[in-house]
Every structure is written in structure tokens, then in C-alpha cells.
PDB file of C-alpha atoms in Angstrom:
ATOM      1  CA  UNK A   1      72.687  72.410  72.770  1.00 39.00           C
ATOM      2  CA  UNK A   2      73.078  69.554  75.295  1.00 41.00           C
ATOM      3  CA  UNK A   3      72.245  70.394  78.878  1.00 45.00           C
ATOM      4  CA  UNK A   4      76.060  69.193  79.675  1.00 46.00           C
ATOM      5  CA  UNK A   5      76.790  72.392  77.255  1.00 51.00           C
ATOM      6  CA  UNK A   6      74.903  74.654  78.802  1.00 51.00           C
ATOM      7  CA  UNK A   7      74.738  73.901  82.567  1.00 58.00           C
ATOM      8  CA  UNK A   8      78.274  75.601  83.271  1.00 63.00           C
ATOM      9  CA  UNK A   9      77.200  78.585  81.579  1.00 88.00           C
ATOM     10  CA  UNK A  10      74.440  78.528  83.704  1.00 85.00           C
ATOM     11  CA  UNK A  11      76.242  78.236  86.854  1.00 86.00           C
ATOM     12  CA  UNK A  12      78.497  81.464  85.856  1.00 89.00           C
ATOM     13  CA  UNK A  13      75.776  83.730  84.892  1.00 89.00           C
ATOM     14  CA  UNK A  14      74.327  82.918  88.515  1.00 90.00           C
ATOM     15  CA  UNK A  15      77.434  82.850  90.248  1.00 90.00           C
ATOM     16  CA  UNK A  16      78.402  86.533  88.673  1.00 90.00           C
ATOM     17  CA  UNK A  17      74.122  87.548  89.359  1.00 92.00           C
ATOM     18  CA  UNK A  18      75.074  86.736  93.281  1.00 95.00           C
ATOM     19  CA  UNK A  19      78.353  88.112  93.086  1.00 93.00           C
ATOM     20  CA  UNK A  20      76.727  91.792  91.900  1.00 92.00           C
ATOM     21  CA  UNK A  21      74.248  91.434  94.336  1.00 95.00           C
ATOM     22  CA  UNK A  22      76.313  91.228  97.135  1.00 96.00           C
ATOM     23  CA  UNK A  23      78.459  93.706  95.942  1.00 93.00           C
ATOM     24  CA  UNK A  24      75.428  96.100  95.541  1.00 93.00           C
ATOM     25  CA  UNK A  25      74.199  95.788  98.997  1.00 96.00           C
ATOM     26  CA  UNK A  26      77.691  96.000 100.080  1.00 95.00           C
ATOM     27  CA  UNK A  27      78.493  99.284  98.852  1.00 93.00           C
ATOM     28  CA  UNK A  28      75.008 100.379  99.518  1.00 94.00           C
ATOM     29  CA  UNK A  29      75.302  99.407 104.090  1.00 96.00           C
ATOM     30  CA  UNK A  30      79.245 101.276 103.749  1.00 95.00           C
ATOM     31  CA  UNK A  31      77.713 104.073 102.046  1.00 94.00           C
ATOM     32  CA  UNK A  32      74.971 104.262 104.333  1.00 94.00           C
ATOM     33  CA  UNK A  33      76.505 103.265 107.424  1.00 94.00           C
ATOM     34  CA  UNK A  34      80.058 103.135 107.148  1.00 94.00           C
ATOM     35  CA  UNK A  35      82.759 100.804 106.204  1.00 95.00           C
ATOM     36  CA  UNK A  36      84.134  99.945 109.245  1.00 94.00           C
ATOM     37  CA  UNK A  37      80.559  99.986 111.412  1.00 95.00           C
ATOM     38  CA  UNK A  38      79.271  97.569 108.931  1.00 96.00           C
ATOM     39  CA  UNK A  39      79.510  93.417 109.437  1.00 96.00           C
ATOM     40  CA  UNK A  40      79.305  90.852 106.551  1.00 96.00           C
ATOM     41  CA  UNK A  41      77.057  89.613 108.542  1.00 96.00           C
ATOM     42  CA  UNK A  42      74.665  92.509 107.666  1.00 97.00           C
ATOM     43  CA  UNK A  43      76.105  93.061 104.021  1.00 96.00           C
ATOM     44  CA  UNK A  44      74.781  89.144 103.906  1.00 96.00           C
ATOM     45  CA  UNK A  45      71.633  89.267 105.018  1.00 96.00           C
ATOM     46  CA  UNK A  46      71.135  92.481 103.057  1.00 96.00           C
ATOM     47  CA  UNK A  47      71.908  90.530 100.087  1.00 95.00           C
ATOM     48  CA  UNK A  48      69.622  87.436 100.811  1.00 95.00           C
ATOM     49  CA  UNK A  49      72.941  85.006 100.829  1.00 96.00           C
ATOM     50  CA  UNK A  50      74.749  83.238 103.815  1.00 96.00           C
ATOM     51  CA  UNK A  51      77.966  84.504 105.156  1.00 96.00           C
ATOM     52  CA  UNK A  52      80.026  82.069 103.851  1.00 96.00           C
ATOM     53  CA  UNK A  53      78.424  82.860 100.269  1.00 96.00           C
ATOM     54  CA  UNK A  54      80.243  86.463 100.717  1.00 96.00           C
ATOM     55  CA  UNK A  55      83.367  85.509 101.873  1.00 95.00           C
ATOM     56  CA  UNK A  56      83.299  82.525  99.119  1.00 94.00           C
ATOM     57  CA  UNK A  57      82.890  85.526  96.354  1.00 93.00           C
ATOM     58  CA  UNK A  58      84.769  88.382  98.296  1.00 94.00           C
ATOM     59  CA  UNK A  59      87.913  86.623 100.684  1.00 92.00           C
ATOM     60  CA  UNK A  60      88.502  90.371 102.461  1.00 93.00           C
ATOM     61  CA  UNK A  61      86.037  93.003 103.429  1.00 95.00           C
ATOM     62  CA  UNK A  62      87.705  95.426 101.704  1.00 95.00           C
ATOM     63  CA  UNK A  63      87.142  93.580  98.322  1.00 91.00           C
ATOM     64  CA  UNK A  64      83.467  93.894  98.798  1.00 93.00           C
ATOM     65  CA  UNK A  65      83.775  97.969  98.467  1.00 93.00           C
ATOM     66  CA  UNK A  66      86.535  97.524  95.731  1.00 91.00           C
ATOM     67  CA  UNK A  67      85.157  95.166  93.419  1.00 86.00           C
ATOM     68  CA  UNK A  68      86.785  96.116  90.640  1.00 87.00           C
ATOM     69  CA  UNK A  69      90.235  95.515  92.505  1.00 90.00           C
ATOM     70  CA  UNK A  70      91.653  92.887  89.658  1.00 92.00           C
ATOM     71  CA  UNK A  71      91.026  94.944  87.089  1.00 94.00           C
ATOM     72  CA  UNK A  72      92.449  98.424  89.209  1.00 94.00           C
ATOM     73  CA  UNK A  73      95.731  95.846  89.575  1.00 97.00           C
ATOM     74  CA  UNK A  74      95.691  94.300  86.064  1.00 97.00           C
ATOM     75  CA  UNK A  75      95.141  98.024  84.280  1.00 97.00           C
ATOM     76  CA  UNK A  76      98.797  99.558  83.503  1.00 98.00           C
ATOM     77  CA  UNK A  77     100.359  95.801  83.044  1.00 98.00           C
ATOM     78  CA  UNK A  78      97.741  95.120  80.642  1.00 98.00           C
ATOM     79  CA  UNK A  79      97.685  97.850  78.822  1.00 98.00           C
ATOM     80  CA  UNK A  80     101.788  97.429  78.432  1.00 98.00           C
ATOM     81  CA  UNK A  81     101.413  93.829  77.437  1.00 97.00           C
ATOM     82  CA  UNK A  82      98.660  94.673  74.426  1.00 97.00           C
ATOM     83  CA  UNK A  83     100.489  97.478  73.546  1.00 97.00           C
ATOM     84  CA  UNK A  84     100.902  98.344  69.591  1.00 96.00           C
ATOM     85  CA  UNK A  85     103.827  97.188  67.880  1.00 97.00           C
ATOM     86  CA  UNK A  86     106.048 100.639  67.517  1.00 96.00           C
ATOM     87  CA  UNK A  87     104.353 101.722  70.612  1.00 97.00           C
ATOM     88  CA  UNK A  88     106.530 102.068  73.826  1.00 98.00           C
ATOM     89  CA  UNK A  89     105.070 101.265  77.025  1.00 98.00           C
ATOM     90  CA  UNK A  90     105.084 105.143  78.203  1.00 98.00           C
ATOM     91  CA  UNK A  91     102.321 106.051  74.770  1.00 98.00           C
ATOM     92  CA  UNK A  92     100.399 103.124  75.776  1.00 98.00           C
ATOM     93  CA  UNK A  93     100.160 104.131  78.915  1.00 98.00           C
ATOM     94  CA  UNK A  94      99.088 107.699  77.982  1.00 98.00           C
ATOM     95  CA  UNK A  95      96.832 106.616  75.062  1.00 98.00           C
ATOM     96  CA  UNK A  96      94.974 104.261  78.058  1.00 98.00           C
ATOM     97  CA  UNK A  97      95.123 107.163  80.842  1.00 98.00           C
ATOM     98  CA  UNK A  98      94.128 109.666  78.183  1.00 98.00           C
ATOM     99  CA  UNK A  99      90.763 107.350  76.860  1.00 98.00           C
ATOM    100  CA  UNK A 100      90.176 106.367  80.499  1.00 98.00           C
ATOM    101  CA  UNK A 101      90.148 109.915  81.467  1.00 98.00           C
ATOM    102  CA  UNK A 102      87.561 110.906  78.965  1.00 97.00           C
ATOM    103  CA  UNK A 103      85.260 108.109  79.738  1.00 97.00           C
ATOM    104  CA  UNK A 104      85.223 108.195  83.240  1.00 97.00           C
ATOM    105  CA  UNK A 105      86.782 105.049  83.879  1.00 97.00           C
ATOM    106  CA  UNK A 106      86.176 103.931  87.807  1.00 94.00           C
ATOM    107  CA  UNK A 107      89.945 102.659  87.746  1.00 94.00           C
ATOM    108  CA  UNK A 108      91.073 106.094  87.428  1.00 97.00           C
ATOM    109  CA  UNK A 109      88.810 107.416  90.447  1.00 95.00           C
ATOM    110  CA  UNK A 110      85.853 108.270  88.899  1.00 96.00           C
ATOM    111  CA  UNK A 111      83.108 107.608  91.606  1.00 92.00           C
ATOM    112  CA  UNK A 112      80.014 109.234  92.961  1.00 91.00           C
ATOM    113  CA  UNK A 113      81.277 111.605  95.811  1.00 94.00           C
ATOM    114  CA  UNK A 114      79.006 108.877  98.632  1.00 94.00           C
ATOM    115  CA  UNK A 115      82.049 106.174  97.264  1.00 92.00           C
ATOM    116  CA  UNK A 116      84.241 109.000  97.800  1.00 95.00           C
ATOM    117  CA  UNK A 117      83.642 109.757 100.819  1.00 95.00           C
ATOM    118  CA  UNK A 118      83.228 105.966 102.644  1.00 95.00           C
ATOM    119  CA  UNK A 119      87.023 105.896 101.089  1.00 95.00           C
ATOM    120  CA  UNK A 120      88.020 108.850 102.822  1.00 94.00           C
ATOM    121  CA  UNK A 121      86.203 108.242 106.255  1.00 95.00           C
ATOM    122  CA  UNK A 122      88.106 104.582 106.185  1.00 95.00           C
ATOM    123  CA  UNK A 123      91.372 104.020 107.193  1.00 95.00           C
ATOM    124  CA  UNK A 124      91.172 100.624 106.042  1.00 95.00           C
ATOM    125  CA  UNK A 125      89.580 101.096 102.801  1.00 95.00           C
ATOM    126  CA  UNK A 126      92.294 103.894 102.156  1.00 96.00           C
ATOM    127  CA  UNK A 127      95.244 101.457 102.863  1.00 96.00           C
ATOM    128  CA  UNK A 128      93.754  98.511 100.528  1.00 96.00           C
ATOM    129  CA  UNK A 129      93.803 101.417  98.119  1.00 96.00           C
ATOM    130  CA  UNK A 130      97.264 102.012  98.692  1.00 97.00           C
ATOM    131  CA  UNK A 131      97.773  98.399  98.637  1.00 97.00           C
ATOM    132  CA  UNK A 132      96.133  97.753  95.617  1.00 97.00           C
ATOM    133  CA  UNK A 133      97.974 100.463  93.398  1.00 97.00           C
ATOM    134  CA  UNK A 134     101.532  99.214  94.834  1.00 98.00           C
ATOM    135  CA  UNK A 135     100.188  95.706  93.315  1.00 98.00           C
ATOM    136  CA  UNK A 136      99.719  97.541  90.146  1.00 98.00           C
ATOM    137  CA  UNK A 137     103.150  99.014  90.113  1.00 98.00           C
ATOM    138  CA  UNK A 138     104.650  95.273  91.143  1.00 98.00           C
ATOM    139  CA  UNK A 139     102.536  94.001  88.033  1.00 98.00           C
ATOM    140  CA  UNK A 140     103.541  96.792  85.836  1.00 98.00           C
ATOM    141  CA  UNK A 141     107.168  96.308  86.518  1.00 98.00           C
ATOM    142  CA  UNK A 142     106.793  92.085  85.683  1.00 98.00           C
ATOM    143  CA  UNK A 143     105.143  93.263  82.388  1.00 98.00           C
ATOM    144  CA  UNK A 144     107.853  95.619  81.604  1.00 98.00           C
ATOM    145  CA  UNK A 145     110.318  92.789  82.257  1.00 97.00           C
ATOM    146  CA  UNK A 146     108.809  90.441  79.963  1.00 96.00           C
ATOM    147  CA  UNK A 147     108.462  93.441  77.083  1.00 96.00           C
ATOM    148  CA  UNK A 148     112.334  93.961  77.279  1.00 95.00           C
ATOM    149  CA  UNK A 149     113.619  90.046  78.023  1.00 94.00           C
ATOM    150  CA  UNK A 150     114.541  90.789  81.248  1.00 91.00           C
ATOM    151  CA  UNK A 151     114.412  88.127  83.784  1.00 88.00           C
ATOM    152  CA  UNK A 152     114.197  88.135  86.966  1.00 93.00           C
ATOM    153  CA  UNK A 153     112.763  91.502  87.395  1.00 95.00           C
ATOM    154  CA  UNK A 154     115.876  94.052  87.272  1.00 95.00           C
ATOM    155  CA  UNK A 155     116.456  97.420  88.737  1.00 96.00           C
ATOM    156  CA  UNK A 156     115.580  99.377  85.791  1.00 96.00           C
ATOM    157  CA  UNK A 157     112.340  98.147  85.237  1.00 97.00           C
ATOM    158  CA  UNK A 158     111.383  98.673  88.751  1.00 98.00           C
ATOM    159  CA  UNK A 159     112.470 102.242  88.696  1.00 97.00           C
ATOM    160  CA  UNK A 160     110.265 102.709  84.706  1.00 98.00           C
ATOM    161  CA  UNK A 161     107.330 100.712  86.790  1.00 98.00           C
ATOM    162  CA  UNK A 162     107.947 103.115  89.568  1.00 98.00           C
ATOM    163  CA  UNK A 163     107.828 106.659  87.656  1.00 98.00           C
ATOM    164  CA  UNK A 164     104.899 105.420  84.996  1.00 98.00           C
ATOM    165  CA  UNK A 165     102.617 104.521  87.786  1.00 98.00           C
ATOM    166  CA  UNK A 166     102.968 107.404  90.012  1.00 98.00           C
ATOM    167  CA  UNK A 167     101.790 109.220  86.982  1.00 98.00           C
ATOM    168  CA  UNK A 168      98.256 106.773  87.048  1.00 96.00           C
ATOM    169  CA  UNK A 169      98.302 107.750  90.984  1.00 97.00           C
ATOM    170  CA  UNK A 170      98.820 111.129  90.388  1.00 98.00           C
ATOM    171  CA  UNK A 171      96.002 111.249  88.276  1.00 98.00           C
ATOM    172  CA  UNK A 172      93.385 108.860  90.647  1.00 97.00           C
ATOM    173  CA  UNK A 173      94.185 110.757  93.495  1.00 97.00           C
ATOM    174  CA  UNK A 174      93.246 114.242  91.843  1.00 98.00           C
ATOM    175  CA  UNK A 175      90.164 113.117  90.570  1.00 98.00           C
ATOM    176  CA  UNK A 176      89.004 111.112  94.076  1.00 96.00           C
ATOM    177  CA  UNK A 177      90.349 114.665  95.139  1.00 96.00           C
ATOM    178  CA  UNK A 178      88.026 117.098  93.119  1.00 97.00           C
ATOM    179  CA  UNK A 179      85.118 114.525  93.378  1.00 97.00           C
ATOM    180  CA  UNK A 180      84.939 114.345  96.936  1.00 96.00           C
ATOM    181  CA  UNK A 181      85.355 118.398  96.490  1.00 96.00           C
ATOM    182  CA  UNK A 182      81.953 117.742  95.002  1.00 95.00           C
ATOM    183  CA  UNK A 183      83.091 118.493  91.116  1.00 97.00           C
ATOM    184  CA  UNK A 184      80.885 117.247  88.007  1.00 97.00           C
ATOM    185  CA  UNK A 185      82.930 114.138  86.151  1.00 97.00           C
ATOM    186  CA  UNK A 186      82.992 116.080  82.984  1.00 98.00           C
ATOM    187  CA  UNK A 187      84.801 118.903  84.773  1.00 98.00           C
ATOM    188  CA  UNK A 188      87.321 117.000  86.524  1.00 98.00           C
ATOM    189  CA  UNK A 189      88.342 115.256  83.494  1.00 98.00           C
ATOM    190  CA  UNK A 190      88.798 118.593  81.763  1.00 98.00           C
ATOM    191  CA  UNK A 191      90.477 119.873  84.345  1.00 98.00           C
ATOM    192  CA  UNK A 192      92.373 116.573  84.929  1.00 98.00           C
ATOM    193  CA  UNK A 193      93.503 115.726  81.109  1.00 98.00           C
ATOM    194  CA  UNK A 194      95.939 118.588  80.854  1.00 98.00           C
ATOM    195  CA  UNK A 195      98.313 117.906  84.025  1.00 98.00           C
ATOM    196  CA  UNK A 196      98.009 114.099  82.603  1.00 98.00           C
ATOM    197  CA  UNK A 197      99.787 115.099  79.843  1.00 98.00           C
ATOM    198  CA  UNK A 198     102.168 117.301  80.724  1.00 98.00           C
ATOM    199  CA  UNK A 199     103.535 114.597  83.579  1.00 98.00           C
ATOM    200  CA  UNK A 200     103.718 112.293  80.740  1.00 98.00           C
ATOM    201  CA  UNK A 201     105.684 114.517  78.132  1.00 97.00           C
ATOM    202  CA  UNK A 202     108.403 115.004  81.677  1.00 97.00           C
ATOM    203  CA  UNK A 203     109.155 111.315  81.014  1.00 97.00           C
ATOM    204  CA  UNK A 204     108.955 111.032  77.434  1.00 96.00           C
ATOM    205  CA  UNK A 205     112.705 112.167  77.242  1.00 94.00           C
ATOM    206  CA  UNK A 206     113.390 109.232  80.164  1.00 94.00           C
ATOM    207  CA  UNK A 207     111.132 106.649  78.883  1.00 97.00           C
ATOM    208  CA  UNK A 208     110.108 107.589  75.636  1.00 96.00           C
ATOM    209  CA  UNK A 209     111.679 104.814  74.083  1.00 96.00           C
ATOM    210  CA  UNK A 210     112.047 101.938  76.705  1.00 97.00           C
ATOM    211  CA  UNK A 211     109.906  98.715  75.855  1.00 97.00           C
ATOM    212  CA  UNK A 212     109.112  99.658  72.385  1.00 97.00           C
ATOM    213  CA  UNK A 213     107.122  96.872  70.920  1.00 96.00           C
ATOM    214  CA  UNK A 214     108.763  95.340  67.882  1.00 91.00           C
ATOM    215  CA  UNK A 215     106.993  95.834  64.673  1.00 81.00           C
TER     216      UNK A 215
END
């Protein structure tokens, strides 16, 4: 392979190495010292990078705690867009919850109880929570637009987006709940899975068949 070839794969695998690094030390400082009493200044010289590098990779502070934010904002959109043809957008959503929930996915709140915790103890990290889930919803709703040929975004969609992510909140919040409560993952998911699906059999009769993918 020509070094034209490989050079840009190169430059991502170290842009993502100092992206993870700075994350790490990031989360490590909040953890230890608290989100709000810590300074990118510190998070950068923790992470052997200048400050500009970690604003460069992470634009707002929060982002450096949350680093899987695009993904937390991309999940229940995504997961309507690739859903199965026959499949409506409310059993994709379960089928993803459901799976997420038994592999501890982090964009369902699964976290050591230190993340927990920093959360908890910052209002600002708790609000760019907030933030980031209502982005979810606004994403969800533009998928479920597109899966029924509705443009510009209409009412009904909103309210679907609105009632099939407060179940995904529901669900986050209870296990941030029981982990900061100090509960082993395996237990809140056990304990977690049923109440999933009970709040999603409530809509089935609403939404059961809205945005069924064509087969």
C-alpha cells in the first residue's frame, strides 16, 4: 500500500488514540474531583495534550464526561431508520431497549456508581443529560417523519417521538437510579426488563402499527 493510502488512516487511529486519552483523564479528574471544580486546563495537562487539543476533540466541557453523546442522540432514530421490514418503529424500539438492557449498554445508564454519582453531584452535567435525550426525541421524531413520508415534521410524529422516548428515559433514569443506589448491573437489568416491557405493551395498542416498514 502507498504511503498516500495509508497516511489518513494513520492520522485517524491517532486522532481517536488522543481523543480516548483525553476522555480517560477527563472522567478520571470529575470523578476524582468533581465536574464542576475541575478546568480543561487540568483535564489537559492530565492528558499530556494542549488545551486547544481538548476543546479541538471535545467543543463543551460537558462532552468530555459524555463521550458517547452522538451515539446517546443517534440511538432511538437509528434504530427506527434500520428497522426490519414488517417491523414498526414501537418493536424496534423494544427489540433495541430489550438487547440494550441485557448487555448493559452505557446509552441506557449503565455506569459504574463513581459516573453516577459526578452526574448527580452536577447540575450541569444533569442538564446536558436532559439536553441530550430531548435531542434524541427531536431526532427520533425526524426519523419517524421520513419512515411515514411526512414532511416537514407533523404533529403526530412529534407526539409518537414524544411517548416512545419517554419510555427509553423511563428506563435510563431507573437504572442511573438503582446504580447510584449501589445495585449490581445484572440486578438492575433484571429488575429493569420487566417494567420495560410492560410500558411498551401500554403503547402497542397506540403505536403498534405506526411506521411499519414495508416489506
Amino acid at each position: 500500500m502507498t504511503e498516500s493510502g495509508t497516511t489518513p488512516n494513520l492520522r485517524e487511529l491517532n486522532k481517536r488514540r488522543t481523543r480516548e486519552a483525553i476522555s480517560h483523564a477527563a472522567t478520571r479528574l470529575f470523578v476524582e474531583r468533581g465536574f464542576d471544580r475541575t478546568t480543561i486546563a487540568e483535564v489537559a495537562a492530565a492528558a499530556g495534550v494542549a488545551k486547544m487539543t481538548v476543546t479541538n476533540h471535545f467543543p463543551r466541557k460537558e462532552d468530555l464526561f459524555f463521550d458517547l453523546h452522538e451515539e446517546l442522540v443517534a440511538r432511538l432514530a437509528g434504530t427506527v431508520a434500520g428497522r426490519a421490514p414488517g417491523e414498526s418503529a414501537l418493536a424496534a424500539l423494544r427489540r433495541d431497549c430489550l438487547a440494550g438492557l441485557d448487555r448493559h449498554d452505557a446509552r441506557l445508564g449503565f455506569s459504574g456508581p463513581d459516573f453516577a454519582r459526578t452526574v448527580f453531584d452536577s447540575p450541569a452535567l444533569a442538564a446536558r443529560l436532559r439536553e441530550l435525550h430531548e435531542q434524541g426525541e427531536t431526532a427520533l421524531a425526524e426519523a419517524l417523519a421520513e419512515a411515514v413520508h411526512e414532511r416537514p415534521v407533523g404533529f403526530e410524529c412529534r407526539v409518537a417521538a414524544a411517548l416512545l422516548a419517554a419510555v427509553d428515559r423511563a428506563v435510563f433514569a431507573e437504572v442511573f437510579r438503582r446504580t447510584l443506589a449501589g445495585e449490581e448491573q445484572s440486578a438492575i437489568a433484571a429488575a429493569v426488563h420487566p417494567s420495560a416491557v410492560q410500558a411498551y405493551d401500554r403503547l402497542e395498542g397506540v403505536l403498534g402499527t405506526f411506521a411499519v416498514r414495508e416489506a
